[in-house]
Tab-separated table of C-alpha atoms in Angstrom:
chain	number	residue	atom	x	y	z
G	671	UNK	CA	-23.102	4.432	57.505
G	672	UNK	CA	-20.592	3.537	60.176
G	673	UNK	CA	-21.757	1.590	63.216
G	674	UNK	CA	-19.924	4.010	65.512
G	675	UNK	CA	-19.668	7.739	64.878
G	676	UNK	CA	-17.360	9.848	67.001
G	677	UNK	CA	-17.229	13.640	67.191
G	678	UNK	CA	-14.217	14.273	64.978
G	679	UNK	CA	-12.519	17.192	66.691
G	680	UNK	CA	-9.811	18.241	66.983
G	681	UNK	CA	-10.527	19.805	70.318
G	682	UNK	CA	-8.359	22.430	71.995
G	683	UNK	CA	-9.114	23.617	75.531
G	684	UNK	CA	-7.320	25.571	78.267
G	685	UNK	CA	-5.979	23.752	81.280
G	686	UNK	CA	-8.669	23.231	83.911
G	687	UNK	CA	-11.559	23.086	81.428
G	688	UNK	CA	-14.223	20.390	81.428
G	689	UNK	CA	-14.027	18.287	78.289
G	690	UNK	CA	-16.861	16.313	76.736
G	691	UNK	CA	-16.125	13.606	74.159
G	692	UNK	CA	-19.023	11.868	72.439
G	693	UNK	CA	-19.951	8.886	70.295
G	694	UNK	CA	-23.176	7.639	68.792
G	695	UNK	CA	-23.835	4.133	67.541
G	696	UNK	CA	-26.446	2.244	65.576
G	697	UNK	CA	-26.060	-1.384	66.710
G	698	UNK	CA	-28.466	-2.091	69.570
G	699	UNK	CA	-26.554	-5.300	70.369
G	700	UNK	CA	-23.670	-3.320	71.837
G	701	UNK	CA	-23.557	-3.780	75.588
G	702	UNK	CA	-19.979	-3.043	76.586
G	703	UNK	CA	-18.601	0.448	76.110
G	704	UNK	CA	-14.990	1.503	76.400
G	705	UNK	CA	-12.860	4.598	76.103
G	706	UNK	CA	-9.238	4.274	75.074
G	707	UNK	CA	-6.557	6.952	75.232
G	708	UNK	CA	-3.802	6.976	72.643
G	709	UNK	CA	-0.722	9.115	73.004
G	710	UNK	CA	1.286	10.022	69.928
G	711	UNK	CA	3.311	7.080	68.580
G	712	UNK	CA	1.800	4.701	71.127
G	713	UNK	CA	-0.893	2.049	71.098
G	714	UNK	CA	-4.294	2.748	72.686
G	715	UNK	CA	-4.674	2.053	76.414
G	716	UNK	CA	-7.966	1.341	78.145
G	717	UNK	CA	-9.207	4.298	80.161
G	718	UNK	CA	-12.800	3.468	81.094
G	719	UNK	CA	-15.031	0.415	80.782
G	720	UNK	CA	-18.794	0.385	81.345
G	721	UNK	CA	-21.514	-2.188	80.937
G	722	UNK	CA	-24.991	-1.119	79.753
G	723	UNK	CA	-26.516	2.251	80.635
G	724	UNK	CA	-25.375	4.474	83.462
G	725	UNK	CA	-22.426	6.456	84.723
G	726	UNK	CA	-19.012	5.377	85.916
G	727	UNK	CA	-16.527	7.670	87.580
G	728	UNK	CA	-12.776	7.227	87.989
G	729	UNK	CA	-10.949	10.227	89.359
G	730	UNK	CA	-11.323	13.108	86.916
G	731	UNK	CA	-12.963	10.892	84.300
G	732	UNK	CA	-16.671	10.036	84.014
G	733	UNK	CA	-18.079	7.707	81.388
G	734	UNK	CA	-21.773	7.966	80.589
G	735	UNK	CA	-23.862	5.551	78.546
G	736	UNK	CA	-27.410	6.186	77.347
G	737	UNK	CA	-28.539	3.056	75.510
G	738	UNK	CA	-31.982	4.459	74.750
G	739	UNK	CA	-30.353	7.237	72.713
G	740	UNK	CA	-27.396	5.088	71.587
G	741	UNK	CA	-25.060	7.748	72.881
G	742	UNK	CA	-21.954	7.587	75.047
G	743	UNK	CA	-19.798	10.313	76.513
G	744	UNK	CA	-16.530	10.748	78.343
G	745	UNK	CA	-16.147	13.769	80.593
G	746	UNK	CA	-12.780	14.978	81.808
G	747	UNK	CA	-12.813	17.409	84.712
G	748	UNK	CA	-9.961	19.787	85.505
G	749	UNK	CA	-8.212	18.829	82.277
G	750	UNK	CA	-4.410	18.742	82.312
G	751	UNK	CA	-1.799	19.068	79.546
G	752	UNK	CA	-1.014	15.388	80.173
G	753	UNK	CA	-4.567	14.602	78.970
G	754	UNK	CA	-3.551	15.712	75.469
G	755	UNK	CA	-4.068	12.599	73.350
G	756	UNK	CA	-6.464	10.962	70.927
G	757	UNK	CA	-9.497	9.421	72.606
G	758	UNK	CA	-11.196	6.452	70.998
G	759	UNK	CA	-14.593	5.120	71.917
G	760	UNK	CA	-15.158	1.398	71.426
G	761	UNK	CA	-18.043	-0.954	71.970
G	762	UNK	CA	-18.990	-4.581	71.520
G	763	UNK	CA	-21.716	-7.150	72.022
G	764	UNK	CA	-21.622	-10.183	74.268
G	765	UNK	CA	-20.123	-12.915	72.191
G	766	UNK	CA	-16.633	-12.016	71.133
G	767	UNK	CA	-13.638	-9.808	71.661
G	768	UNK	CA	-14.526	-7.957	68.472
G	769	UNK	CA	-14.762	-4.331	69.490
G	770	UNK	CA	-15.892	-1.659	67.048
G	771	UNK	CA	-13.989	1.595	67.369
G	772	UNK	CA	-14.789	5.196	66.616
G	773	UNK	CA	-12.337	7.208	64.536
G	774	UNK	CA	-11.004	9.098	67.541
G	775	UNK	CA	-11.021	12.685	68.795
G	776	UNK	CA	-7.709	14.458	69.269
G	777	UNK	CA	-7.631	16.614	72.379
G	778	UNK	CA	-5.065	19.290	73.168
G	779	UNK	CA	-5.031	20.859	76.622
G	780	UNK	CA	-3.057	24.102	76.638
G	781	UNK	CA	-1.246	25.206	79.801
L	1190	UNK	CA	1.996	-5.051	83.665
L	1191	UNK	CA	0.875	-6.698	80.468
L	1192	UNK	CA	3.343	-6.213	77.710
L	1193	UNK	CA	2.511	-6.567	74.052
L	1194	UNK	CA	5.610	-6.228	71.919
L	1195	UNK	CA	5.623	-5.627	68.198
L	1196	UNK	CA	8.891	-6.491	66.513
L	1197	UNK	CA	9.289	-3.355	64.400
L	1198	UNK	CA	8.330	0.258	64.992
L	1199	UNK	CA	8.824	1.321	61.382
L	1200	UNK	CA	9.007	-0.817	58.258
L	1201	UNK	CA	9.471	0.104	54.606
L	1202	UNK	CA	8.728	-2.524	51.960
L	1203	UNK	CA	8.350	-2.705	48.201
L	1204	UNK	CA	5.173	-3.587	46.343
L	1205	UNK	CA	4.897	-7.341	45.909
L	1206	UNK	CA	7.115	-8.253	48.850
L	1207	UNK	CA	5.958	-10.738	51.453
L	1208	UNK	CA	5.831	-8.980	54.806
L	1209	UNK	CA	5.769	-10.472	58.287
L	1210	UNK	CA	4.647	-8.478	61.302
L	1211	UNK	CA	5.356	-10.157	64.617
L	1212	UNK	CA	3.634	-9.695	67.950
L	1213	UNK	CA	4.434	-11.263	71.318
L	1214	UNK	CA	2.510	-10.949	74.595
L	1215	UNK	CA	3.794	-11.997	77.994
L	1216	UNK	CA	0.587	-12.440	80.029
L	1217	UNK	CA	-0.601	-15.831	78.831
L	1218	UNK	CA	-3.627	-14.273	77.129
L	1219	UNK	CA	-5.801	-16.560	75.051
L	1220	UNK	CA	-6.900	-13.937	72.569
L	1221	UNK	CA	-4.836	-11.927	70.144
L	1222	UNK	CA	-5.861	-9.422	67.505
L	1223	UNK	CA	-4.466	-7.498	64.567
L	1224	UNK	CA	-5.897	-4.072	63.724
L	1225	UNK	CA	-4.917	-1.423	61.248
L	1226	UNK	CA	-5.385	2.248	62.016
L	1227	UNK	CA	-5.893	4.826	59.276
L	1228	UNK	CA	-6.847	8.508	59.532
L	1229	UNK	CA	-10.589	8.946	59.176
L	1230	UNK	CA	-11.198	5.191	59.305
L	1231	UNK	CA	-10.291	4.425	62.904
L	1232	UNK	CA	-9.193	0.973	64.012
L	1233	UNK	CA	-10.342	-1.869	61.837
L	1234	UNK	CA	-10.006	-5.514	62.797
L	1235	UNK	CA	-8.066	-7.665	60.338
L	1236	UNK	CA	-7.855	-11.056	62.083
L	1237	UNK	CA	-8.099	-12.447	65.573
L	1238	UNK	CA	-7.304	-15.693	67.327
L	1239	UNK	CA	-8.894	-17.333	70.375
L	1240	UNK	CA	-6.313	-20.051	70.769
L	1241	UNK	CA	-3.217	-21.599	69.301
L	1242	UNK	CA	-3.698	-22.558	65.661
L	1243	UNK	CA	-7.140	-20.925	65.622
L	1244	UNK	CA	-7.974	-17.835	63.614
L	1245	UNK	CA	-11.033	-15.844	62.698
L	1246	UNK	CA	-11.484	-13.232	60.005
L	1247	UNK	CA	-12.174	-9.720	61.136
L	1248	UNK	CA	-13.734	-6.950	59.109
L	1249	UNK	CA	-10.967	-6.482	56.513
L	1250	UNK	CA	-9.041	-9.782	56.059
L	1251	UNK	CA	-8.447	-9.474	52.315
L	1252	UNK	CA	-4.769	-9.467	51.420
L	1253	UNK	CA	-3.708	-10.699	54.861
L	1254	UNK	CA	-3.146	-13.998	56.615
L	1255	UNK	CA	-2.115	-14.863	60.160
L	1256	UNK	CA	-0.246	-17.525	62.039
L	1257	UNK	CA	-0.464	-18.546	65.668
L	1258	UNK	CA	1.830	-21.480	66.367
L	1259	UNK	CA	2.447	-20.535	70.003
L	1260	UNK	CA	0.095	-18.949	72.519
L	1261	UNK	CA	2.254	-15.884	73.054
L	1262	UNK	CA	2.967	-15.099	69.391
L	1263	UNK	CA	0.625	-13.884	66.659
L	1264	UNK	CA	1.995	-13.034	63.224
L	1265	UNK	CA	0.362	-11.000	60.485
L	1266	UNK	CA	1.424	-11.805	56.942
L	1267	UNK	CA	0.998	-9.653	53.873
L	1268	UNK	CA	1.378	-12.182	51.085
L	1269	UNK	CA	2.095	-9.578	48.389
L	1270	UNK	CA	2.290	-6.081	49.811
L	1271	UNK	CA	0.431	-3.304	48.023
L	1272	UNK	CA	0.497	0.456	48.473
L	1273	UNK	CA	-3.011	0.460	49.974
L	1274	UNK	CA	-1.638	-1.589	52.839
L	1275	UNK	CA	0.464	1.335	53.999
L	1276	UNK	CA	-0.856	1.860	57.503
L	1277	UNK	CA	-0.263	1.675	61.246
L	1278	UNK	CA	-0.681	-1.930	62.391
L	1279	UNK	CA	-1.628	-2.586	65.990
L	1280	UNK	CA	-1.501	-5.903	67.783
L	1281	UNK	CA	-3.610	-6.485	70.897
L	1282	UNK	CA	-4.272	-9.263	73.386
L	1283	UNK	CA	-6.936	-10.021	75.966
L	1284	UNK	CA	-8.076	-12.818	78.236
L	1285	UNK	CA	-11.477	-14.477	78.606
L	1286	UNK	CA	-13.366	-13.691	75.420
L	1287	UNK	CA	-16.713	-12.050	76.003
L	1288	UNK	CA	-16.231	-11.774	79.738
L	1289	UNK	CA	-17.345	-8.727	81.636
L	1290	UNK	CA	-14.291	-6.567	82.082
L	1291	UNK	CA	-12.481	-8.029	79.112
L	1292	UNK	CA	-9.859	-5.497	78.131
L	1293	UNK	CA	-7.658	-5.126	75.102
L	1294	UNK	CA	-3.970	-4.470	75.670
L	1295	UNK	CA	-2.238	-2.941	72.674
L	1296	UNK	CA	1.315	-2.891	71.418
L	1297	UNK	CA	2.935	0.354	70.305
L	1298	UNK	CA	2.244	-0.316	66.645
L	1299	UNK	CA	4.203	-0.854	63.448
L	1300	UNK	CA	4.080	1.918	60.855
L	1301	UNK	CA	4.338	0.109	57.539
L	1302	UNK	CA	5.067	1.959	54.325
L	1303	UNK	CA	4.729	0.092	51.039
L	1304	UNK	CA	6.450	1.831	48.142
């Protein structure tokens, strides 16, 4: 069983929709939780970074972490065609730069 | 902005060839990483380095080696390329290992095909 499981998608939504992207994990040592966005033929770029449980908001994006359920989510409000990309969740413990990634969810936002 | 540059965007090699993938970062980051990305398997860590001449095995080091002679440059070496090493290879860098807010900065990737 993988340490990080990500909803596989693909996901296709109309412009303006609210998008929910989700990951579950099994390693209780994970404390740092990230979401990366990867456009086609590009490397991933960090979108959101949270520590421990709680919510973090940045513009149209909200990252949510529930450590008791080992579940993290990324919400995108008022989705735009420019949000079309693959979204990767990632997480790590305290002692290294070794992040464990989910497989990614490909999102398409249709105008 | 941090820039992580990978020397080749696409590479085609033959089975058994020795392959070098080069990565350079321009932000004086201590840490550098090599990942491979495959459909259905996500990003998997091959090797990483915390400092010049230091290296640590990641989750899938078999068939690979690395070299870090200078802080800004981290090379991935496939000693004898095999078809199962056909993949997208991503280099990344970061500063301050384990620090709150530590972020990975990725290059654009090298798509390697081994025939």
